[in-house]
Amino acid sequence: MKKPIDDRPVLMKFRRAIQTSWRLVTIIWSHERLLFIASCVTTILPGVIPFINAYIYKLIIDQIVTFVSTDTLHQDNLYLLLSARLVTYFVQDAAFRAQDYISHILWTKMPMVFQQQLLRKISSLDIQYFEDSDFKNLLEKVRDVAGYRPQRLVTDLLYGAESLVRVSIAAIALVYLNPYLMLLVVLVIIPEFIVQTRQSQWAWTIWDWQSPLKKRFWYLNDVLQEARSIKEVKLYKLAPKFMEDVHAIQLKFYKDDRMIARKGFKIDILFRVLSAVVYLGVELYAIMQVLARKITIGDIGFYTTVVGNFQGGLGGFFRNMNGVFESSLYLESMFQVFDTPPIIQENDVPIRIKHEQPPRIEFRKVSFVYPGTRKKILRDFSLTIEPGEKIAFVGENGAGKSTIIKLLARLYDVTDGEILINGENLKNVKRADWYACLGVLFQDFNRYDYTLKENIWYGDIDRKPTKETVASAITDAAASGLLKDFKHGYEQMLGRTFEEGVEPSVGQWQKIALARAFFRNAPILILDEPTASIDAKSEAEIFERVENLSRNKTTIIISHRFSTVRKAETIYVLENGRIIESGNHQELVKKNGQYATLFSLQAKGYQ
Ligand SMILES: Nc1ncnc2c1ncn2[C@@H]1O[C@H](COP(=O)(O)OP(=O)(O)OP(=O)(O)O)[C@@H](O)[C@H]1O
Ligand SMILES: [Mg+2]
């Protein structure tokens, strides 16, 4: 396998790990301060107790030894010691239980917070991020990070602190016995730390590499289980092919993980042997010290506990720090998403516009290339749309019609030239104001698996969806017929995902989306292929209503159906991102150009 991708200098990696941990802790601190403190206390406290316990035990043993050899026994003392031992046991146990409970609550709550922050951030990002495969890889990585990585990091951090407490106390005790022993123990542990760090680097690197594969895996998952794709998959017998792809990906994951586990296993065994040797060595040393009458018999037990704790604590500390380091690598991706800057910026003092009246729209020498691509989709595109004008775009597939709408909705910024709204550059106009002006039915409109009423209401979430307003939008979209099939009327759940949901036909979904655009009641109505799936009768009905509806509105209609566009005041014929003809239907037919050719072709089809 190749060298890990993350080849930043070690110190820098540690600095990043500290920064990431700090950032994580700050977020937790601001949301769940008390729980966090409680979690710290209940995790760190059990680090101290074994020593107290072992020391009490040593005192008990020494008393017994004294009794055996001299027949004197301080009974009260012994009872006191036994009671103290009971108390420490209890405290230890209570701390464990409390820690379990607290961490359960804390880590039920915090992942929700992270997931919410993440979703909020992701949904605020510009569309072009979602068309960028690198960013999609990042999102894929983050998919499983927010759920459990923060917990892993914080748990490692707290256990690291607990280990540090244990190690410090044990170190003080060991220095009393023999400082060189401590050195020996440290020597055994350092190599393990280095090996572990490398191993987690591998794990992270592989995870990083796997993200494109994971993306493919989840994509295949969708294709194999979404109602929308399953039909073709079945009919064309694609399932076995896709399953083969799934299997290949899984096999790759399995092999990578096995490789890491194998590496870890070999090193682990070696370390266990070494550490057993050291442990026994210290025990032997303590026994010899007893024989030399330098320490008491009770001390043997105490020092054994101390060494165990020192070794375990130091090993644990390194393991936890390593865990922190590893988790922070994963969490960096989450913070990377948090820090992703918006591409389409809003001015500090944006220009406000009113949405009562349609504004004048002007495309001035606009050129456009989709981010991350090279092909110029629009070139020197100029066009003015007067307030209240009814225009239409026609043109072949890929001519750039939908792209114009996306630019108008400022989902992308133009590459060259400018779009002016009442003479102001769209880039300077307050986005919320501009969006309030737009009612758009996109070519790839959404289908919400919510009720019919909600599907309409989402056209303008700020407006109350009364029975009248919803009904009128539905009527305008020639969709009233739907209601007679719906058991629950406006409250009918749509889509088959949820209980009692019904699946509208494709054309019915389109009517619902159209009704949503009508419900918005915005001064600019944009319909991109609004009737592609709608029957001729409904189409006629809809356009009769659109005419009434849009009396004071600007309307922009895109369609391949000439029946839909012929009533527009100006029809623009697009080819390769340029307007090649314009005029009303009669003028264009008379011109005998591209429009006339296409129109007669379509008309011929109906003869
Ligand atoms: N998100 C995108 N990223 C990159 N290129 C795109 C994107 N969307 C569209 N394109 C490209 O832009 C060109 C114009 O697409 P557009 O969707 O505007 O065509 P259209 O005129 O609406 O066609 P249709 O009649 O098929 O709807 C096409 O060549 C297409 O490949
Ligand atoms: Mg289109």
XYZ file of C-alpha atoms and ligand atoms in Angstrom:
639
model
C 0.000 0.000 0.000
C 1.062 3.553 -0.656
C 2.217 6.082 1.851
C -0.525 7.620 4.027
C -1.999 10.770 2.549
C -1.763 12.642 5.805
C 1.956 13.357 5.821
C 1.867 16.625 7.682
C 4.652 17.040 10.243
C 3.907 15.252 13.515
C 3.881 18.410 15.592
C 1.399 20.027 13.284
C -0.823 16.962 13.492
C -0.781 17.177 17.252
C -1.570 20.834 17.146
C -4.509 20.126 14.872
C -5.664 17.346 17.180
C -5.585 19.729 20.135
C -7.439 22.417 18.189
C -10.100 19.976 17.051
C -10.548 18.571 20.566
C -10.748 22.042 22.001
C -13.361 23.062 19.473
C -15.398 19.981 20.226
C -15.224 20.510 23.961
C -16.264 24.149 23.549
C -19.376 23.096 21.657
C -20.269 20.535 24.322
C -19.505 23.062 27.039
C -21.888 25.578 25.520
C -24.705 23.038 25.239
C -24.389 20.725 28.237
C -22.073 22.316 30.777
C -23.324 20.508 33.892
C -23.443 17.101 32.299
C -19.966 17.611 30.971
C -18.563 18.559 34.373
C -20.330 15.594 35.951
C -18.918 13.366 33.270
C -15.392 14.642 33.994
C -15.717 14.072 37.725
C -17.199 10.591 37.488
C -14.571 9.487 34.992
C -11.532 10.898 36.738
C -12.483 10.049 40.328
C -12.184 6.269 39.854
C -8.541 6.869 38.922
C -7.675 7.833 42.484
C -9.646 5.229 44.391
C -7.640 2.060 43.602
C -4.622 3.582 45.338
C -6.551 4.500 48.465
C -8.050 1.048 48.421
C -4.701 -0.655 47.935
C -3.149 1.414 50.670
C -5.902 0.530 53.129
C -5.453 -3.090 52.161
C -1.731 -2.799 52.830
C -2.453 -1.422 56.319
C -4.844 -4.302 56.977
C -2.298 -6.916 55.895
C 0.396 -5.278 57.997
C -1.909 -5.399 61.044
C -2.591 -9.073 60.462
C 1.132 -9.797 60.048
C 1.818 -7.945 63.323
C -0.933 -9.948 65.000
C 0.437 -13.274 63.724
C 3.955 -12.481 64.900
C 3.253 -10.527 68.125
C -0.313 -11.429 69.096
C -1.301 -7.748 69.403
C -4.293 -6.478 67.514
C -5.767 -2.968 67.347
C -9.313 -4.093 66.807
C -10.851 -0.610 66.454
C -8.245 0.276 63.934
C -8.989 -2.826 61.907
C -12.732 -2.137 61.886
C -12.075 1.435 60.848
C -9.889 0.249 57.992
C -12.456 -2.295 56.849
C -15.185 0.361 56.922
C -12.978 2.733 54.945
C -12.483 0.005 52.378
C -16.214 -0.476 52.154
C -16.715 3.256 51.597
C -14.107 3.404 48.842
C -15.712 0.426 47.123
C -19.029 2.120 47.317
C -17.716 5.437 46.008
C -15.969 3.653 43.167
C -19.062 1.751 42.215
C -21.315 4.777 42.513
C -18.933 6.747 40.299
C -19.071 4.017 37.658
C -22.856 3.880 37.695
C -23.173 7.668 37.608
C -20.678 7.830 34.774
C -22.693 5.304 32.790
C -25.874 7.235 33.348
C -24.412 10.665 32.632
C -22.598 9.601 29.541
C -25.764 7.936 28.286
C -27.690 11.190 28.544
C -24.861 13.371 27.332
C -24.253 11.191 24.319
C -27.851 10.866 23.399
C -28.138 14.619 23.391
C -24.890 15.768 21.795
C -25.046 13.728 18.567
C -28.428 15.354 17.972
C -26.812 18.755 18.336
C -23.999 17.874 15.943
C -26.338 16.305 13.442
C -28.572 19.356 13.530
C -25.666 21.752 13.104
C -24.391 19.653 10.262
C -27.725 19.430 8.463
C -28.369 23.115 8.944
C -24.977 23.920 7.506
C -25.255 21.478 4.613
C -28.695 22.716 3.644
C -27.403 26.279 3.596
C -24.634 25.480 1.128
C -24.659 26.519 -2.495
C -25.874 24.074 -5.089
C -22.466 23.845 -6.715
C -21.024 22.098 -3.674
C -23.434 19.256 -4.288
C -22.163 18.918 -7.826
C -18.562 18.725 -6.707
C -17.412 15.148 -6.276
C -14.687 16.087 -3.779
C -17.209 17.793 -1.595
C -19.519 14.811 -1.954
C -16.662 12.645 -0.697
C -16.328 14.927 2.286
C -20.058 14.640 2.984
C -19.790 10.897 2.689
C -17.065 10.891 5.309
C -19.059 13.086 7.622
C -22.141 10.888 7.283
C -20.968 8.516 10.003
C -18.766 10.928 11.931
C -21.244 13.163 13.741
C -23.047 10.206 15.272
C -20.314 8.686 17.372
C -16.915 10.283 16.823
C -17.432 13.213 19.197
C -18.280 10.729 21.933
C -15.213 8.652 21.120
C -12.975 11.688 21.289
C -14.360 13.077 24.525
C -14.420 9.662 26.175
C -10.795 9.144 25.224
C -9.974 12.599 26.474
C -11.574 11.974 29.859
C -10.128 8.506 30.233
C -6.808 9.992 29.229
C -7.118 12.428 32.111
C -8.090 9.593 34.431
C -5.081 7.584 33.284
C -2.847 10.572 33.813
C -4.068 10.880 37.399
C -3.418 7.190 37.954
C 0.034 7.382 36.407
C 1.018 10.430 38.449
C 0.012 8.890 41.750
C 1.636 5.590 40.842
C 4.807 7.372 39.735
C 5.132 9.103 43.100
C 4.698 5.773 44.882
C 7.131 3.999 42.561
C 9.804 6.635 43.046
C 9.673 5.701 46.705
C 10.364 2.068 45.863
C 12.955 2.538 43.132
C 13.057 5.241 40.439
C 14.793 2.931 37.945
C 11.824 0.589 37.933
C 9.711 3.397 36.615
C 12.097 3.945 33.774
C 11.846 0.304 32.780
C 8.089 0.437 32.662
C 8.163 3.564 30.522
C 10.595 1.947 28.126
C 8.175 -0.859 27.432
C 5.307 1.441 26.749
C 6.809 4.042 24.430
C 7.234 1.669 21.455
C 3.640 0.606 21.828
C 2.544 4.192 21.661
C 4.435 4.818 18.460
C 3.094 1.675 16.864
C -0.433 2.513 17.894
C -0.217 6.011 16.508
C 0.907 4.653 13.189
C -1.845 2.126 13.198
C -4.559 4.680 13.757
C -3.026 6.772 11.009
C -3.489 3.797 8.728
C -7.056 3.345 9.810
C -7.783 6.971 9.113
C -5.998 6.961 5.777
C -7.950 3.947 4.635
C -11.171 5.558 5.760
C -10.186 8.641 3.810
C -9.462 6.564 0.719
C -12.648 4.632 1.075
C -14.955 7.622 0.856
C -15.473 7.522 -2.931
C -16.231 3.818 -2.586
C -18.658 4.489 0.227
C -20.338 7.069 -1.950
C -20.790 4.426 -4.615
C -21.986 1.928 -2.002
C -24.753 4.216 -0.748
C -25.648 5.164 -4.278
C -26.116 1.493 -5.144
C -28.122 1.046 -1.980
C -30.496 3.726 -3.200
C -30.753 2.358 -6.723
C -31.553 -1.076 -5.337
C -34.285 0.043 -2.971
C -35.888 3.206 -4.284
C -39.315 2.607 -5.776
C -38.407 4.997 -8.564
C -35.458 2.978 -9.828
C -36.517 -0.545 -8.971
C -38.760 -0.969 -12.023
C -36.018 -0.658 -14.569
C -33.558 -2.538 -12.392
C -35.940 -5.496 -12.337
C -36.913 -5.444 -15.956
C -33.396 -5.067 -17.287
C -32.036 -7.591 -14.775
C -29.620 -5.041 -13.367
C -29.803 -6.217 -9.754
C -27.161 -8.961 -10.099
C -24.775 -6.504 -11.779
C -25.281 -3.897 -9.062
C -24.990 -6.565 -6.357
C -21.666 -7.563 -7.876
C -20.521 -3.964 -7.513
C -21.756 -3.880 -3.912
C -19.906 -7.079 -3.196
C -16.661 -5.801 -4.725
C -16.833 -2.701 -2.558
C -17.566 -4.703 0.568
C -14.707 -7.053 -0.174
C -12.358 -4.107 -0.469
C -13.563 -2.711 2.886
C -13.129 -6.122 4.467
C -9.597 -6.586 3.158
C -8.519 -3.127 4.316
C -9.937 -3.625 7.776
C -8.453 -7.083 8.075
C -5.059 -5.716 7.144
C -5.232 -3.147 9.933
C -6.493 -5.675 12.472
C -3.680 -8.072 11.574
C -1.020 -5.438 12.017
C -2.512 -4.526 15.389
C -2.782 -8.121 16.546
C 0.903 -8.969 16.038
C 2.098 -5.892 17.855
C -0.381 -6.395 20.648
C 0.884 -9.890 21.447
C 4.469 -8.695 21.595
C 3.536 -5.915 23.928
C 1.576 -8.194 26.271
C 4.599 -10.475 26.700
C 6.893 -7.554 27.467
C 4.525 -6.028 29.907
C 4.027 -9.326 31.787
C 7.808 -9.590 32.166
C 8.042 -6.105 33.642
C 5.114 -6.705 35.951
C 6.625 -9.875 37.377
C 10.029 -8.198 37.634
C 8.650 -5.482 39.890
C 6.815 -8.040 41.979
C 10.049 -9.991 42.397
C 11.893 -6.828 43.327
C 9.289 -6.003 45.990
C 9.533 -9.506 47.460
C 13.305 -9.136 47.672
C 12.881 -5.799 49.406
C 10.580 -7.467 51.960
C 13.124 -10.218 52.548
C 15.743 -7.524 53.069
C 13.248 -6.023 55.567
C 13.205 -2.711 53.728
C 9.424 -2.760 53.197
C 6.516 -4.591 54.840
C 4.582 -7.619 53.521
C 1.561 -5.418 52.968
C 3.700 -3.290 50.664
C 3.985 -6.162 48.181
C 0.287 -5.981 47.418
C 0.375 -2.213 47.392
C 3.274 -1.999 44.978
C 1.825 -4.657 42.760
C -1.285 -2.515 42.480
C 0.843 0.564 41.933
C 2.835 -1.032 39.110
C -0.324 -2.438 37.583
C -1.831 1.009 37.683
C 1.272 2.701 36.440
C 1.610 0.359 33.543
C -2.099 0.195 32.839
C -2.421 3.942 33.348
C 0.448 4.836 31.064
C -0.656 2.337 28.413
C -4.198 3.629 28.801
C -3.034 7.204 28.600
C -1.181 6.579 25.373
C -4.065 4.586 23.986
C -6.520 7.340 24.883
C -4.325 10.081 23.508
C -3.968 8.061 20.398
C -7.738 7.687 20.297
C -8.097 11.455 20.672
C -5.643 11.931 17.861
C -7.439 9.441 15.636
C -10.932 10.769 16.335
C -9.743 14.296 15.755
C -8.620 13.287 12.276
C -12.146 12.112 11.544
C -13.731 15.105 13.195
C -11.649 17.473 11.143
C -13.936 16.540 8.240
C -16.975 17.535 10.251
C -15.443 20.883 11.092
C -14.354 21.242 7.505
C -18.023 21.075 6.537
C -18.897 23.536 9.316
C -16.297 25.914 7.922
C -17.263 25.579 4.264
C -17.785 29.158 3.108
C -20.810 30.186 1.084
C -19.868 30.843 -2.527
C -22.741 33.098 -3.360
C -22.265 35.979 -1.009
C -24.698 38.584 0.120
C -23.580 42.204 0.353
C -23.217 43.698 3.807
C -25.854 46.235 2.911
C -27.869 44.539 0.167
C -30.337 46.460 -1.933
C -33.926 45.872 -0.868
C -36.616 45.343 -3.456
C -40.355 45.142 -3.091
C -42.271 42.131 -4.233
C -45.652 43.674 -4.873
C -44.824 44.554 -8.463
C -42.774 42.558 -10.941
C -39.425 44.270 -11.573
C -37.688 44.808 -14.883
C -35.208 42.028 -15.580
C -32.250 42.430 -17.842
C -29.591 39.924 -18.862
C -26.673 41.952 -20.102
C -24.032 40.054 -22.085
C -24.247 37.110 -19.738
C -21.886 34.200 -20.190
C -21.976 31.153 -18.037
C -19.878 28.075 -17.439
C -20.981 25.592 -14.770
C -18.419 25.608 -11.946
C -15.890 22.832 -12.407
C -16.689 22.453 -16.121
C -15.408 24.119 -19.248
C -18.270 24.323 -21.679
C -19.793 27.746 -22.128
C -23.509 27.178 -21.737
C -24.544 30.792 -22.306
C -22.553 33.219 -24.393
C -23.133 36.952 -24.573
C -26.714 36.358 -23.684
C -28.733 39.580 -23.595
C -32.427 39.918 -22.974
C -34.815 42.313 -21.306
C -38.030 41.241 -19.674
C -40.367 44.135 -18.954
C -42.585 44.058 -15.845
C -45.657 41.981 -16.563
C -44.310 40.620 -19.857
C -45.179 37.082 -20.861
C -42.289 35.370 -22.537
C -41.352 31.847 -23.522
C -38.171 29.980 -24.319
C -38.005 27.165 -26.798
C -35.018 25.272 -28.051
C -33.446 21.855 -28.290
C -32.420 19.749 -25.324
C -29.327 21.204 -23.737
C -29.754 24.633 -25.354
C -29.494 26.302 -21.935
C -33.118 27.108 -21.113
C -33.159 25.715 -17.584
C -29.734 27.221 -16.986
C -31.203 30.699 -17.534
C -33.742 30.008 -14.803
C -31.068 28.767 -12.410
C -29.073 31.942 -13.006
C -32.142 34.057 -12.502
C -32.767 32.266 -9.205
C -29.131 33.003 -8.355
C -28.362 29.376 -7.679
C -25.162 30.211 -9.524
C -23.506 33.517 -10.234
C -22.932 34.451 -13.852
C -19.400 33.949 -15.167
C -19.433 37.169 -17.194
C -21.836 39.994 -17.746
C -24.628 40.823 -15.358
C -28.244 40.282 -14.523
C -29.998 43.502 -13.569
C -33.140 43.766 -11.506
C -34.683 47.193 -11.868
C -31.228 48.291 -12.964
C -29.433 46.825 -9.915
C -27.004 43.971 -10.252
C -28.680 40.833 -8.920
C -25.551 40.206 -6.863
C -26.311 43.314 -4.810
C -29.966 42.576 -4.288
C -31.077 41.049 -1.002
C -31.560 37.412 -1.738
C -34.602 36.955 0.447
C -36.325 39.909 -1.261
C -35.546 38.530 -4.673
C -36.758 35.041 -3.772
C -40.001 36.530 -2.547
C -40.470 37.775 -6.120
C -40.022 34.343 -7.665
C -42.434 31.486 -8.020
C -40.642 28.741 -9.879
C -41.713 25.345 -11.051
C -38.420 23.670 -11.791
C -38.160 21.073 -14.492
C -37.049 18.564 -11.845
C -39.603 19.699 -9.290
C -39.762 18.205 -5.806
C -42.236 15.637 -4.603
C -42.655 15.900 -0.862
C -43.804 12.833 0.995
C -46.119 14.991 3.072
C -49.838 15.665 2.860
C -51.419 17.269 -0.188
C -52.045 20.416 1.825
C -48.438 20.589 2.966
C -47.242 20.023 -0.585
C -49.094 23.155 -1.609
C -48.276 25.157 1.488
C -44.528 24.669 0.993
C -44.846 27.123 -1.895
C -45.062 29.853 0.720
C -44.338 28.673 4.204
C -45.010 32.164 5.596
C -48.570 32.140 4.388
C -51.343 30.359 6.214
C -52.653 27.431 4.177
C -56.378 28.037 4.520
C -58.838 25.762 2.821
C -59.685 28.467 0.299
C -56.133 29.373 -0.700
C -55.059 25.746 -1.016
C -58.203 24.849 -2.947
C -57.761 27.717 -5.361
C -54.135 26.773 -6.085
C -55.256 23.202 -6.703
C -58.036 24.324 -9.022
C -55.675 26.586 -10.953
C -53.395 23.642 -11.544
C -56.342 21.596 -12.826
C -55.702 19.184 -9.970
C -59.118 19.203 -8.265
C -59.838 15.832 -9.809
C -57.216 14.354 -7.497
C -59.315 14.984 -4.435
C -62.047 12.564 -5.369
C -59.580 9.692 -5.037
C -58.119 10.899 -1.755
C -59.711 9.392 1.315
C -58.292 12.104 3.530
C -58.900 15.033 1.197
C -56.336 17.789 1.651
C -54.810 15.841 4.513
C -54.024 12.915 2.249
C -50.452 11.684 2.696
C -48.627 11.538 -0.631
C -46.005 9.016 -1.693
C -45.845 5.438 -0.465
C -43.164 5.977 2.133
C -45.448 6.770 5.051
C -48.618 5.299 6.479
C -51.698 5.490 4.278
C -49.749 7.377 1.619
C -51.005 7.250 -1.937
C -48.801 7.609 -4.973
C -50.020 10.238 -7.453
C -49.218 9.625 -11.102
C -46.302 11.542 -12.624
C -48.647 14.087 -14.194
C -50.542 14.423 -10.939
C -47.311 15.145 -9.111
C -46.580 17.787 -11.706
C -49.973 19.371 -11.149
C -49.306 19.422 -7.411
C -45.943 21.106 -7.976
C -47.647 23.580 -10.266
C -50.261 24.285 -7.594
C -47.398 24.926 -5.180
C -45.940 27.522 -7.556
C -49.376 29.144 -7.886
C -49.852 29.168 -4.114
C -46.671 31.203 -3.880
C -48.466 33.964 -5.747
C -45.218 35.746 -6.578
C -44.957 38.597 -9.113
C -42.698 36.525 -11.372
C -43.974 33.120 -12.373
C -41.488 30.774 -13.986
C -42.617 27.441 -15.344
C -39.988 25.102 -16.741
C -41.702 22.395 -18.757
C -44.838 22.720 -16.654
C -46.973 20.404 -18.705
C -44.470 17.807 -19.834
C -46.521 15.046 -18.207
C -49.902 16.696 -18.232
C -52.770 15.632 -20.492
C -53.958 17.943 -23.265
C -57.283 18.761 -21.604
C -55.686 19.746 -18.324
C -53.011 21.676 -20.178
C -55.599 23.820 -21.926
C -57.378 24.317 -18.619
C -54.169 25.283 -16.837
C -53.116 27.830 -19.411
C -56.464 29.456 -19.478
C -56.026 29.964 -15.747
C -52.405 31.017 -16.028
C -53.581 33.817 -18.279
C -56.001 35.015 -15.631
C -53.614 34.408 -12.777
C -50.742 36.254 -14.293
C -52.475 39.420 -15.273
C -50.070 41.606 -13.270
C -47.228 39.141 -13.231
C -44.220 38.480 -15.361
C -44.380 34.960 -16.706
C -41.577 32.932 -18.178
C -42.517 29.624 -19.703
C -40.217 27.012 -21.094
C -41.700 24.250 -23.136
C -41.167 21.891 -25.996
C -44.871 21.949 -26.624
C -45.827 24.705 -29.006
C -49.365 24.605 -27.734
C -47.981 25.836 -24.428
C -45.815 28.669 -25.701
C -47.711 30.036 -28.627
C -49.678 32.523 -26.557
C -46.560 34.204 -25.161
C -45.984 37.836 -26.146
C -42.401 37.094 -27.072
C -40.956 33.703 -27.809
C -37.189 33.304 -27.753
C -35.627 30.462 -29.683
C -32.407 29.310 -28.066
C -29.556 27.448 -29.651
C -26.253 26.754 -27.928
C -26.860 29.390 -25.290
C -27.786 32.109 -27.765
C -31.035 33.617 -28.895
C -31.343 32.934 -32.597
C -34.888 34.136 -33.150
C -37.531 36.035 -31.260
C -41.026 37.377 -31.789
C -44.581 36.257 -31.233
C -45.940 33.068 -32.702
C -47.249 34.631 -35.904
C -44.074 36.602 -36.533
C -41.898 33.564 -35.988
C -43.975 31.349 -38.229
C -43.812 34.010 -40.912
C -40.042 34.263 -40.517
C -39.821 30.657 -41.631
C -36.755 29.990 -39.524
C -35.962 27.432 -36.839
C -39.187 28.040 -34.929
C -41.325 27.608 -38.008
C -39.514 24.390 -38.881
C -39.966 22.911 -35.410
C -43.551 24.072 -35.257
C -44.490 22.538 -38.558
C -42.723 19.318 -37.545
C -44.813 19.130 -34.404
C -47.989 20.148 -36.227
C -47.338 17.473 -38.832
C -47.163 14.906 -36.065
C -50.728 15.750 -35.160
C -52.147 15.541 -38.671
N -25.440 21.169 -13.003
C -24.801 21.141 -14.155
N -23.462 21.020 -14.202
C -22.807 21.024 -15.367
N -23.415 21.139 -16.549
C -24.732 21.253 -16.575
C -25.503 21.264 -15.377
N -26.796 21.394 -15.707
C -26.838 21.471 -17.043
N -25.612 21.383 -17.570
C -25.264 21.465 -18.989
O -25.740 22.684 -19.499
C -26.300 22.532 -20.779
C -27.656 23.198 -20.805
O -28.499 22.535 -19.904
P -29.968 23.030 -19.613
O -30.500 22.186 -18.547
O -29.968 24.492 -19.404
O -30.675 22.695 -20.992
P -32.189 22.877 -21.401
O -32.213 23.815 -22.549
O -33.008 23.202 -20.235
O -32.504 21.416 -21.950
P -33.821 20.530 -21.789
O -34.705 20.905 -22.943
O -33.319 19.155 -21.983
O -34.420 20.780 -20.491
C -26.299 21.048 -21.070
O -25.269 20.808 -21.997
C -25.972 20.379 -19.772
O -25.109 19.309 -19.961
Mg -34.347 22.215 -19.191
